[in-house]
mmCIF file of C-alpha atoms in Angstrom:
data_model
loop_
_atom_site.group_PDB
_atom_site.id
_atom_site.type_symbol
_atom_site.label_atom_id
_atom_site.label_comp_id
_atom_site.label_asym_id
_atom_site.label_seq_id
_atom_site.Cartn_x
_atom_site.Cartn_y
_atom_site.Cartn_z
ATOM 1 C CA MET A 1 -74.254 -92.537 62.323
ATOM 2 C CA LEU A 2 -73.156 -89.190 62.484
ATOM 3 C CA PHE A 3 -70.147 -88.763 60.550
ATOM 4 C CA SER A 4 -67.525 -85.707 60.664
ATOM 5 C CA ARG A 5 -65.085 -83.813 58.288
ATOM 6 C CA ALA A 6 -63.035 -81.135 59.846
ATOM 7 C CA PHE A 7 -59.949 -78.544 58.804
ATOM 8 C CA PHE A 8 -57.320 -77.739 60.978
ATOM 9 C CA MET A 9 -54.725 -74.450 60.415
ATOM 10 C CA PHE A 10 -51.484 -74.549 62.408
ATOM 11 C CA HIS A 11 -48.700 -71.996 62.303
ATOM 12 C CA HIS A 12 -46.349 -75.260 61.628
ATOM 13 C CA ILE A 13 -46.135 -78.768 61.610
ATOM 14 C CA ARG A 14 -42.487 -79.884 61.511
ATOM 15 C CA ALA A 15 -41.218 -82.083 64.214
ATOM 16 C CA ARG A 16 -41.185 -85.788 62.746
ATOM 17 C CA ARG A 17 -42.912 -86.497 66.276
ATOM 18 C CA LYS A 18 -45.831 -84.930 66.065
ATOM 19 C CA ARG A 19 -46.425 -86.140 62.195
ATOM 20 C CA ASP A 20 -46.677 -89.208 63.609
ATOM 21 C CA ALA A 21 -48.807 -88.875 66.421
ATOM 22 C CA ILE A 22 -50.573 -87.265 63.928
ATOM 23 C CA ARG A 23 -51.140 -90.225 61.703
ATOM 24 C CA SER A 24 -50.688 -92.816 63.977
ATOM 25 C CA LEU A 25 -53.770 -90.973 66.074
ATOM 26 C CA ALA A 26 -55.589 -91.620 63.341
ATOM 27 C CA GLU A 27 -54.983 -94.587 62.344
ATOM 28 C CA SER A 28 -56.522 -95.619 66.164
ATOM 29 C CA MET A 29 -59.714 -93.946 65.661
ATOM 30 C CA ASP A 30 -60.741 -95.173 62.345
ATOM 31 C CA ILE A 31 -59.877 -91.918 60.746
ATOM 32 C CA ARG A 32 -59.213 -90.653 56.990
ATOM 33 C CA GLY A 33 -57.041 -87.691 56.128
ATOM 34 C CA VAL A 34 -54.231 -85.452 54.609
ATOM 35 C CA CYS A 35 -51.321 -83.326 56.018
ATOM 36 C CA LYS A 36 -49.939 -81.154 55.347
ATOM 37 C CA HIS A 37 -46.497 -80.056 56.910
ATOM 38 C CA GLY A 38 -44.032 -77.123 56.868
ATOM 39 C CA TYR A 39 -45.214 -73.928 57.304
ATOM 40 C CA PRO A 40 -48.394 -73.216 57.331
ATOM 41 C CA GLY A 41 -49.542 -76.524 58.654
ATOM 42 C CA PHE A 42 -52.740 -78.500 57.319
ATOM 43 C CA LEU A 43 -54.703 -81.359 58.440
ATOM 44 C CA TYR A 44 -58.332 -82.588 56.802
ATOM 45 C CA VAL A 45 -59.753 -85.589 58.174
ATOM 46 C CA GLU A 46 -62.978 -87.196 58.175
ATOM 47 C CA GLY A 47 -64.543 -90.253 59.791
ATOM 48 C CA GLU A 48 -67.420 -91.064 62.393
ATOM 49 C CA ASP A 49 -68.192 -88.040 65.103
ATOM 50 C CA THR A 50 -67.101 -89.368 68.077
ATOM 51 C CA SER A 51 -63.592 -90.592 66.473
ATOM 52 C CA ILE A 52 -63.452 -86.518 65.302
ATOM 53 C CA GLN A 53 -64.315 -85.212 68.638
ATOM 54 C CA ALA A 54 -62.049 -87.424 70.387
ATOM 55 C CA TYR A 55 -59.260 -86.299 67.583
ATOM 56 C CA ILE A 56 -59.805 -82.314 67.308
ATOM 57 C CA LYS A 57 -59.072 -82.765 71.528
ATOM 58 C CA GLU A 58 -56.198 -84.896 70.888
ATOM 59 C CA ILE A 59 -54.719 -82.734 68.535
ATOM 60 C CA LYS A 60 -55.262 -79.446 70.416
ATOM 61 C CA ARG A 61 -53.401 -80.688 73.710
ATOM 62 C CA MET A 62 -50.833 -81.278 71.764
ATOM 63 C CA LYS A 63 -48.407 -78.345 72.394
ATOM 64 C CA TRP A 64 -48.072 -75.836 69.103
ATOM 65 C CA GLN A 65 -47.804 -72.410 68.085
ATOM 66 C CA SER A 66 -51.284 -71.566 67.231
ATOM 67 C CA VAL A 67 -53.427 -74.483 66.060
ATOM 68 C CA GLU A 68 -57.754 -73.762 65.083
ATOM 69 C CA VAL A 69 -59.798 -76.227 63.540
ATOM 70 C CA ARG A 70 -61.084 -73.786 60.539
ATOM 71 C CA ARG A 71 -63.950 -75.390 59.389
ATOM 72 C CA LYS A 72 -66.561 -78.985 60.556
ATOM 73 C CA GLU A 73 -69.496 -80.723 59.244
ATOM 74 C CA THR A 74 -71.341 -83.537 60.216
ATOM 75 C CA ALA A 75 -73.713 -85.268 58.291
ATOM 76 C CA ASN A 76 -77.127 -87.670 60.475
ATOM 77 C CA LEU A 77 -75.945 -91.180 58.224
ATOM 78 C CA PRO A 78 -78.061 -94.163 58.254
ATOM 79 C CA ASN A 79 -77.047 -96.604 60.770
ATOM 80 C CA LYS A 80 -76.682 -99.260 57.398
ATOM 81 C CA THR A 81 -74.336 -96.964 55.333
ATOM 82 C CA PRO A 82 -71.177 -98.027 55.268
ATOM 83 C CA ILE A 83 -68.068 -95.601 55.917
ATOM 84 C CA ASP A 84 -66.972 -94.592 52.308
ATOM 85 C CA ALA A 85 -70.916 -93.414 51.849
ATOM 86 C CA GLU A 86 -71.281 -90.251 49.679
ATOM 87 C CA PHE A 87 -70.755 -88.267 52.524
ATOM 88 C CA THR A 88 -66.733 -89.989 53.071
ATOM 89 C CA ARG A 89 -64.824 -88.186 50.315
ATOM 90 C CA LEU A 90 -61.280 -89.772 50.625
ATOM 91 C CA ALA A 91 -60.403 -93.212 49.514
ATOM 92 C CA GLY A 92 -58.101 -95.140 50.700
ATOM 93 C CA PRO A 93 -57.202 -96.722 53.935
ATOM 94 C CA LEU A 94 -57.608 -95.270 57.345
ATOM 95 C CA THR A 95 -54.531 -93.459 57.435
ATOM 96 C CA ILE A 96 -53.470 -89.744 57.193
ATOM 97 C CA ILE A 97 -51.022 -89.121 54.590
ATOM 98 C CA GLU A 98 -48.945 -86.022 53.982
ATOM 99 C CA VAL A 99 -47.482 -83.883 51.193
ATOM 100 C CA GLU A 100 -45.243 -81.645 51.151
ATOM 101 C CA THR A 101 -46.792 -78.413 49.345
ATOM 102 C CA SER A 102 -50.518 -76.814 49.584
ATOM 103 C CA LYS A 103 -50.977 -76.746 46.071
ATOM 104 C CA GLU A 104 -50.604 -81.303 46.632
ATOM 105 C CA MET A 105 -53.497 -80.781 49.143
ATOM 106 C CA SER A 106 -55.850 -78.671 47.303
ATOM 107 C CA GLU A 107 -55.614 -81.064 44.278
ATOM 108 C CA ILE A 108 -56.017 -83.913 46.235
ATOM 109 C CA LEU A 109 -59.432 -82.228 48.248
ATOM 110 C CA ARG A 110 -60.457 -81.047 45.301
ATOM 111 C CA THR A 111 -60.201 -84.254 42.994
ATOM 112 C CA ALA A 112 -62.148 -85.959 45.884
ATOM 113 C CA GLY A 113 -65.119 -83.112 45.820
ATOM 114 C CA LEU A 114 -64.105 -81.157 48.377
ATOM 115 C CA GLY A 115 -63.544 -78.023 46.586
ATOM 116 C CA ASP A 116 -66.302 -76.026 48.692
ATOM 117 C CA PHE A 117 -65.578 -77.477 51.783
ATOM 118 C CA LEU A 118 -61.654 -76.074 51.420
ATOM 119 C CA ARG A 119 -62.377 -72.474 50.337
ATOM 120 C CA LYS A 120 -64.610 -72.431 52.867
ATOM 121 C CA ALA A 121 -61.948 -73.678 54.995
ATOM 122 C CA MET A 122 -59.738 -71.177 54.188
ATOM 123 C CA VAL A 123 -61.278 -67.664 54.236
ATOM 124 C CA GLY A 124 -63.133 -69.518 58.179
ATOM 125 C CA ALA A 125 -66.483 -69.493 56.947
ATOM 126 C CA SER A 126 -68.249 -71.680 59.736
ATOM 127 C CA GLU A 127 -71.743 -73.476 59.205
#
């Protein structure tokens, strides 16, 4: 199984309709993540690679002032590996959790062991 994580940066995420779409789309694709709405907007997601690729495509289809996938990582996991394998970092339900501040998002990702991924996404480093 290919497993991926991706980090998006938006000019902003304000509209309730788009915030709801970000969450419901993730839930329909068994994706877990964290979204910081407002100015700027950030979104971290993780799940099976085919779902992440489709999710990226759908998010980019939506009308945004600007959206960019700042970082994406993929790992090949054994088929028997459950979705909560070592590569998966976030715990909890398969949905998008909303936070108010960049600090909250950073704390969640760092606590999940994603500090290096976040740092590289913020400086625009790609693999």
